[in-house]
Coordinates of C-alpha atoms in Angstrom, one line a residue:
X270 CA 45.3 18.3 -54.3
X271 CA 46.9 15.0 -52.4
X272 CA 47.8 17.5 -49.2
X273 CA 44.0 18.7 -49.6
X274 CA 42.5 15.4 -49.8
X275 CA 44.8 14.2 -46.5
X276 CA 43.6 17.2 -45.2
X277 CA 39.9 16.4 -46.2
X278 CA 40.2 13.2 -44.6
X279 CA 42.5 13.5 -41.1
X280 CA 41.6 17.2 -40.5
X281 CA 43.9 20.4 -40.6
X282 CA 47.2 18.8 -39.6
X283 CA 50.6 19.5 -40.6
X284 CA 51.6 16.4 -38.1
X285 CA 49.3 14.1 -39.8
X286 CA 51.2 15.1 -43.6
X287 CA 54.6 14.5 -42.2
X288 CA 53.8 11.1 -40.6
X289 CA 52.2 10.6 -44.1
X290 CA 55.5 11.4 -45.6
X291 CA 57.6 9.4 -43.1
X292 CA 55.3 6.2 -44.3
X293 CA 55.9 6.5 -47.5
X294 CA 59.8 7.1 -47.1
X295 CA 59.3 3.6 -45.0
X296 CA 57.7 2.3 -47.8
X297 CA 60.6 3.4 -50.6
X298 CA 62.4 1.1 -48.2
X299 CA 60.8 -1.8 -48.1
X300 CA 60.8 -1.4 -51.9
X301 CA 64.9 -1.4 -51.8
X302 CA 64.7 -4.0 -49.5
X303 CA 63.0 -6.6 -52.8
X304 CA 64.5 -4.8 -55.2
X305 CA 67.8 -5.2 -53.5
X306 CA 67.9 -8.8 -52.9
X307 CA 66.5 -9.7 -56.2
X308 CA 69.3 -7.3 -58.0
X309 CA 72.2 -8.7 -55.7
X310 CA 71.3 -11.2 -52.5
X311 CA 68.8 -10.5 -49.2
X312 CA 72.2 -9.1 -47.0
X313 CA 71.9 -6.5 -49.7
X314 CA 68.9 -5.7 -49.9
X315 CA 68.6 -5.4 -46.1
X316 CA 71.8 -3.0 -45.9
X317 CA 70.1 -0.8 -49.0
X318 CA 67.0 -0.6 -46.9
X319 CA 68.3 0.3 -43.7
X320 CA 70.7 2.6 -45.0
X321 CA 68.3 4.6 -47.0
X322 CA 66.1 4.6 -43.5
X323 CA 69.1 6.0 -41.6
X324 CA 70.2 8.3 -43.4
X325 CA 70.0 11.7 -41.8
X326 CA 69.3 14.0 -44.6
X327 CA 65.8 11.5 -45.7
X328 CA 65.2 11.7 -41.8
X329 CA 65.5 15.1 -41.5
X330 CA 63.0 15.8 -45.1
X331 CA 60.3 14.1 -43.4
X332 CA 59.0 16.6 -41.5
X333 CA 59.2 19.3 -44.8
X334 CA 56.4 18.7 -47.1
X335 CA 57.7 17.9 -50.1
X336 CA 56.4 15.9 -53.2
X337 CA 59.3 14.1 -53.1
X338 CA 58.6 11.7 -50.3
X339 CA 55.5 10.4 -52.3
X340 CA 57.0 10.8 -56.0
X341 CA 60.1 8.5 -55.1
X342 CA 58.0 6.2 -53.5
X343 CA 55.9 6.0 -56.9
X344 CA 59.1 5.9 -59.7
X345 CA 60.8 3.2 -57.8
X346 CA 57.8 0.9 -57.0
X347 CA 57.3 1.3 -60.6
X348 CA 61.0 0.2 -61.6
X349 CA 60.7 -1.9 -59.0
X350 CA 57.7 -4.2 -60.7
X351 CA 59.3 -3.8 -64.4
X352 CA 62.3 -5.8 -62.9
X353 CA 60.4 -8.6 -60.8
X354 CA 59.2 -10.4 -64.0
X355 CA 60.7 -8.1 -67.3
X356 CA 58.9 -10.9 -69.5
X357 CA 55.2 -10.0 -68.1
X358 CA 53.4 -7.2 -70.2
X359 CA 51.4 -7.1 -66.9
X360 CA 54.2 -5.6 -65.0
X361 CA 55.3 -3.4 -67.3
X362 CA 51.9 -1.9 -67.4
X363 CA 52.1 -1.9 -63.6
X364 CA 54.6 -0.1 -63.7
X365 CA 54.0 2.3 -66.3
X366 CA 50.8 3.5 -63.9
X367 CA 53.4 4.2 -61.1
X368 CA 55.6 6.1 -63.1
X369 CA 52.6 8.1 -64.4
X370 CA 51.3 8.8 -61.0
X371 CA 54.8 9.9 -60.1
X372 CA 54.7 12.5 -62.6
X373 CA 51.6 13.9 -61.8
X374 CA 53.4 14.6 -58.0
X375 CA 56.5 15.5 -59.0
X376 CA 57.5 16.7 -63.1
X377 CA 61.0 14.1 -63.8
X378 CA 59.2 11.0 -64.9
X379 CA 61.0 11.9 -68.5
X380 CA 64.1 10.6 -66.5
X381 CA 62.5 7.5 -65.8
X382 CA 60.9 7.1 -69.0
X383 CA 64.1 7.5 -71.0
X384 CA 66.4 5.4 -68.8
X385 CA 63.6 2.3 -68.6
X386 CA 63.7 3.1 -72.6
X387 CA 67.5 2.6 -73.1
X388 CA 67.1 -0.4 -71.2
X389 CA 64.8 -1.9 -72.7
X390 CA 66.4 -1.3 -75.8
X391 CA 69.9 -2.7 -74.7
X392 CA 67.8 -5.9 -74.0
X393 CA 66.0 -5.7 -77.6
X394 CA 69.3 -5.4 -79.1
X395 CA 70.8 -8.1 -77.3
X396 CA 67.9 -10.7 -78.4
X397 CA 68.4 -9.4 -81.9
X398 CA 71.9 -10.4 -82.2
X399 CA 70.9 -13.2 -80.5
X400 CA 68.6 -14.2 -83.3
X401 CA 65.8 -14.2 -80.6
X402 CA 63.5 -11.6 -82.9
X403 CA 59.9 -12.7 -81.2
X404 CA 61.3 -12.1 -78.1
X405 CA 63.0 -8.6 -79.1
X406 CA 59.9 -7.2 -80.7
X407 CA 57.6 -8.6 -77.5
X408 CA 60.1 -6.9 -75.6
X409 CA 59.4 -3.5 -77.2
X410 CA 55.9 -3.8 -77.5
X411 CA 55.7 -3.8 -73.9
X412 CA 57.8 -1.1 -73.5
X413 CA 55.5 0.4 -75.8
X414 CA 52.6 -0.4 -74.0
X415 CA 54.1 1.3 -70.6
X416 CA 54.8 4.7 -72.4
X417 CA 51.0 4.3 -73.7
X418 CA 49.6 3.9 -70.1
X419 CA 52.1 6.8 -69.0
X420 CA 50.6 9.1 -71.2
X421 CA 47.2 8.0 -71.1
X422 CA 47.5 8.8 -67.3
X423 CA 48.7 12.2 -67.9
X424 CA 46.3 13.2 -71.0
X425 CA 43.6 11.6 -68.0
X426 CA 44.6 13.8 -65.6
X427 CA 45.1 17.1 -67.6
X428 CA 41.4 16.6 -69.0
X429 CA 40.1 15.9 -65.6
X430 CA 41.6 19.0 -63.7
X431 CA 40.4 21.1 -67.0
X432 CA 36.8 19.8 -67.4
X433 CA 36.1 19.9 -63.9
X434 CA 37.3 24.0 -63.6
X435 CA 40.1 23.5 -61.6
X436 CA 42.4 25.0 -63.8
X437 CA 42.7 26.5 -67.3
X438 CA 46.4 24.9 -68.2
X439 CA 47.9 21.6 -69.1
X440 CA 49.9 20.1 -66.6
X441 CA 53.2 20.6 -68.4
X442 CA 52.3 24.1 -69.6
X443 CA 54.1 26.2 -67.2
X444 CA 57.2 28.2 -66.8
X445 CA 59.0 25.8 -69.0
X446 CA 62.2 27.7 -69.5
X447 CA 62.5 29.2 -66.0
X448 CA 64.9 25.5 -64.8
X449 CA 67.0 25.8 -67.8
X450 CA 67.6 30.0 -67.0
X451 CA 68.3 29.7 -63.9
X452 CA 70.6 26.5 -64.5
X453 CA 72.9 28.2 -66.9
X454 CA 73.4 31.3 -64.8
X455 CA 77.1 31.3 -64.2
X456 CA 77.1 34.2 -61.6
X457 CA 74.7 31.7 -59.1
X458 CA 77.0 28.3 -60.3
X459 CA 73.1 27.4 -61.5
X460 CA 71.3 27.6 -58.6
X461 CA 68.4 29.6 -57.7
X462 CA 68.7 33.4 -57.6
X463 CA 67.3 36.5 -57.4
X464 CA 68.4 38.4 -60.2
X465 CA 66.5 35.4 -62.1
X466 CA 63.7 35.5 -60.2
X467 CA 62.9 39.4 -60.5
X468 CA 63.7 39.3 -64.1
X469 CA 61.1 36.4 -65.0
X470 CA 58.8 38.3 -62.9
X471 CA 58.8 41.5 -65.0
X472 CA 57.0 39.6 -67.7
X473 CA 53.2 38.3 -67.6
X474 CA 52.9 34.6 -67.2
X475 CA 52.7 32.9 -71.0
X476 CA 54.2 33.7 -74.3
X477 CA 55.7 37.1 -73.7
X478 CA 58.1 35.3 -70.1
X479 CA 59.3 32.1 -72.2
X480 CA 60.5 34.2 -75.1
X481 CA 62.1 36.4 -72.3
X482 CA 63.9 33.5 -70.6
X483 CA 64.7 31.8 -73.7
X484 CA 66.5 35.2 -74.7
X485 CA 68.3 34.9 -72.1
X486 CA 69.3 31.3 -72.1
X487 CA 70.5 31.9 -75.8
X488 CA 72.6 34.8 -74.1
X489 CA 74.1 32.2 -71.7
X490 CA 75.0 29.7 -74.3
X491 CA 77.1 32.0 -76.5
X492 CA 80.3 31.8 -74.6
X493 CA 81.0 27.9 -74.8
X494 CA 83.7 28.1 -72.4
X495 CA 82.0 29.4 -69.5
X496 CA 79.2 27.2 -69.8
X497 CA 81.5 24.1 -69.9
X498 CA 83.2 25.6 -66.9
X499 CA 80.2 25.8 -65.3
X500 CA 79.1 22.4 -66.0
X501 CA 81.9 21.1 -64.8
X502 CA 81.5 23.3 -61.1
X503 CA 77.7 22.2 -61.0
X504 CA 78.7 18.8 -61.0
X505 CA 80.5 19.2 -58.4
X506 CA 78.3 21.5 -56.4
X507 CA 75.3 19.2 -57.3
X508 CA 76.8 15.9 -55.5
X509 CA 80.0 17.1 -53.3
X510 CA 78.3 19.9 -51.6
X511 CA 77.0 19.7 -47.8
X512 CA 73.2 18.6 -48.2
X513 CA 70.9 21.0 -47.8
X514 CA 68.0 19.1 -45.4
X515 CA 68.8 20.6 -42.2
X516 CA 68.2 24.0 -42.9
X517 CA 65.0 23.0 -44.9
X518 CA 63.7 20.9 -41.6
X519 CA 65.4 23.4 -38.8
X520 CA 66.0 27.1 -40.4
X521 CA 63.4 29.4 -38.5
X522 CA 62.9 26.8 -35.4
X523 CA 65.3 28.3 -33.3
X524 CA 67.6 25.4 -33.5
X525 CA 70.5 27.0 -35.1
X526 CA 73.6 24.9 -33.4
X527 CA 71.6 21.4 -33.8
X528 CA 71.2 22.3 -37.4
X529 CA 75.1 23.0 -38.0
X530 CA 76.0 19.8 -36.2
X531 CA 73.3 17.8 -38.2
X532 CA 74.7 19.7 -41.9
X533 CA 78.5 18.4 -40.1
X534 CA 77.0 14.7 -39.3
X535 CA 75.5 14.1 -42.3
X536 CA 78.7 14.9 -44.0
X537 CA 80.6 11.7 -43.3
X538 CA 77.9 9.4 -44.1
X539 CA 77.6 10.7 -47.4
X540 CA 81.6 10.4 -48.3
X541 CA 81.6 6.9 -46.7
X542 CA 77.9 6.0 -49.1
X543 CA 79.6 7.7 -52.2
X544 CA 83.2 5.5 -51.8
X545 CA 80.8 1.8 -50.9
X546 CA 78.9 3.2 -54.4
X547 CA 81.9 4.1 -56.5
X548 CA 83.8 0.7 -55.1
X549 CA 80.3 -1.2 -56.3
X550 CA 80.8 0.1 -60.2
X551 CA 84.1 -1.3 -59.9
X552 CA 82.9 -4.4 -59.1
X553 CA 80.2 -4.3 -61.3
X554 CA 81.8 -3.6 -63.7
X555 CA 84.5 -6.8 -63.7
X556 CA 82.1 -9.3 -63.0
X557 CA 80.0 -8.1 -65.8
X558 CA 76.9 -7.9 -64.0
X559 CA 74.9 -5.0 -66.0
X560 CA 71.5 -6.7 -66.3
X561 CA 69.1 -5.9 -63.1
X562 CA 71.4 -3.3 -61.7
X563 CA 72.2 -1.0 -65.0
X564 CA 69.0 0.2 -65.1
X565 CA 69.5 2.5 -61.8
X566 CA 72.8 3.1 -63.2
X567 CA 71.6 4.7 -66.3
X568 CA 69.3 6.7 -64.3
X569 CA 71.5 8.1 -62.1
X570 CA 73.6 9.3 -65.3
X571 CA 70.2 10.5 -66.8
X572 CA 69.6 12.6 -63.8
X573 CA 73.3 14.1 -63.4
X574 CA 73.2 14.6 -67.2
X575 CA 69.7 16.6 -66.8
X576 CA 71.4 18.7 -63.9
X577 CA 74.1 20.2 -66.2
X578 CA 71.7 22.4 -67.9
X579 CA 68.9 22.8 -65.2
X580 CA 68.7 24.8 -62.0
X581 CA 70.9 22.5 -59.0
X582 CA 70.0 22.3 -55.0
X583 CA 70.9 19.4 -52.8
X584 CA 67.7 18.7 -51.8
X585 CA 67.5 17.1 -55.5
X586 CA 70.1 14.6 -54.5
X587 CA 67.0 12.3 -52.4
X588 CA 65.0 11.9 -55.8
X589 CA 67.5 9.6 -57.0
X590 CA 69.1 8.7 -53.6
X591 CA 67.5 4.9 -53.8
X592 CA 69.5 4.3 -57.4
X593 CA 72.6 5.3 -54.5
X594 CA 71.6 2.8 -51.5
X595 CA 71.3 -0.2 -54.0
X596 CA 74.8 0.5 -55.3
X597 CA 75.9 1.0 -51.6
X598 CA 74.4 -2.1 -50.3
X599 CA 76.3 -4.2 -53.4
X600 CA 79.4 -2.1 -52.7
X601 CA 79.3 -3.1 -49.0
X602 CA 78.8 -6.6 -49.2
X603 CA 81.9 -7.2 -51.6
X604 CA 84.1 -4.8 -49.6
X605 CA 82.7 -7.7 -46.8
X606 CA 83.7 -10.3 -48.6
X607 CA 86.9 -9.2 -49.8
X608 CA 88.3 -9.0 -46.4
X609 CA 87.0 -12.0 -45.3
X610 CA 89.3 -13.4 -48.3
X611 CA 92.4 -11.0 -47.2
X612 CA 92.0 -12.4 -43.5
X613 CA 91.7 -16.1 -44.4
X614 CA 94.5 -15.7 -47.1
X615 CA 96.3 -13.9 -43.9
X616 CA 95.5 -16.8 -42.0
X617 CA 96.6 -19.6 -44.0
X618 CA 100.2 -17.6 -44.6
X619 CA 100.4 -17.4 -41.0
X620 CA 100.1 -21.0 -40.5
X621 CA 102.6 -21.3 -42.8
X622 CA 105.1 -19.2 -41.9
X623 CA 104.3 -20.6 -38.1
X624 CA 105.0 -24.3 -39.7
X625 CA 108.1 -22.9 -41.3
X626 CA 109.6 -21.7 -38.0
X627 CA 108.6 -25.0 -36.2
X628 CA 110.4 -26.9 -38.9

């Protein structure tokens, strides 16, 4: 429905979706760039921002029409407004209409919704030891109030698209079981198959294909080893792999060689972001700074926890690839600033040693 009211209004034009989708990339950007510098300092948030914009695999998506362009434009504008002032029930109902919108374009607000939730309740907790207990109960009423809007938006929606004939189901009410199937299929490391596919297929759409999966699924769970095993091999799969965008963008286009050297390109820049995110943890982690920038780190652990049990594609990477850039920009700046203090330290020993000499 948001392709056919673009549609509606610029006319039948692929060209006109994907510079749609290219905006709204820009505009996840600019949203790093504020969320960035209030998080960490401005130099951050300018390297998130223009790291997330040069990225090739987010370049590359932008000419595939995909709800996630729009989608993670919506969940981290909405994140994005919680943090700029946490004490306003304003912005938290700000944001809890983002993060409802996002759903509706693309199913993993629940991600959202539950890492903003342990947040919130870290902070409730904290205020309670704290003997601050107006403050901790203000603080979950809000977050309260932001699941309210969340699902007033979606029970808004489903009665909306039901009254008005456009279709018969709820929103959520589809092939609920079908992600967790194909996610615990061992042979296909959980990714999407066709042995999957043809089997959910043989049964009519309801009842009689969700007990069918969720046969199956129970099958899949019996042998524990395996399905750690497997676990441990989507994890691995899910963010070590080569990323997927350049077949999605090129495959069919007659560009076969500029895709391969693309899928080779993009490889280095996501071994270099991963070591600038893993060294910003660190770092994190020993100055204690947990407030602003544990949120994204619990949702990235949401999402990589979700993944374990649900189908895995590379493509699923971008949804959460912000969280990434802001850890990236934090981890660049230190590993800046630690060598500026190993080349002045060098540079005051070799005065010294220089002095020693002349003496």
């Amino acid at each position: 429905m948001y392709e056919a009211a673009i549609i509606r209004l610029f006319g039948d034009s692929i060209f006109v979706l994907k510079v749609i989708g290219a905006l709204f990339n820009m505009g996840t950007a600019v949203i790093l760039y504020f969320t960035g510098a209030r998080l960490f300092n401005e130099t951050c948030g300018r390297i998130a921002a223009c790291f997330y914009a040069f990225y090739l695999p987010n370049i590359l998506m932008c000419s595939v029409l995909t709800n996630q362009h729009l989608s993670v434009f919506l969940f981290f504008l909405g994140c994005s407004l919680l943090l700029k002032r946490r004490g306003s029930l304003l912005s938290w109902l700000w944001a809890g209409l983002a993060i409802g919108i996002g759903q509706l374009i693309r199913p993993i607000g629940v991600v959202y919704l539950t890492g903003i939730a342990l947040f919130a309740m870290l902070e409730v907790w904290k205020k309670l030891r704290e003997g601050r207990r107006r403050k901790a109960w203000r603080q979950a009423g809000m977050l309260l109030a932001m699941i309210g809007i969340y699902a007033a938006i979606q029970w808004s929606a489903n009665a909306s698209l039901q009254n008005a004939g456009i279709t018969q189901r709820a929103l959520s009410d589809g092939d609920k079981y079908w992600k967790f199937m194909v996610g615990l299929n061992a042979d296909a490391n959980g990714g999407w198959n066709k042995e999957d596919a043809q089997y959910a297929n043989g049964f009519a759409f309801g009842d009689e294909r969700h007990d069918a999966e969720l046969q199956r699924i129970k099958e899949r769970l019996e042998n524990k080893t395996q399905v750690a095993a497997l676990m441990g091999r989507k994890l691995a799969l899910m963010w070590g792999s080569g990323d997927s965008s350049a077949y999605w963008s090129l495959e069919g286009s007659g560009h076969s060689q500029l895709e391969r050297s693309l899928s080779m390109a993009e490889r280095p820049q996501y071994v270099v972001f991963c070591g600038f995110a893993l060294f910003a943890l660190l770092a994190l982690w020993r100055a204690g700074m947990y407030r602003g920038p544990l949120l994204y780190i619990l949702l990235l652990l949401i999402y990589a926890g979700a993944h374990l049990a649900i189908e895995i594609q590379t493509r699923y990477r971008l949804d959460l690839l912000p969280a990434v850039m802001l850890l990236v920009s934090y981890g660049v700046w230190q590993t800046y600033g630690s060598l500026r203090k190993a080349a002045a330290s060098f540079g005051e020993t070799s005065k010294d040693t220089a002095g020693g000499f002349g003496a």
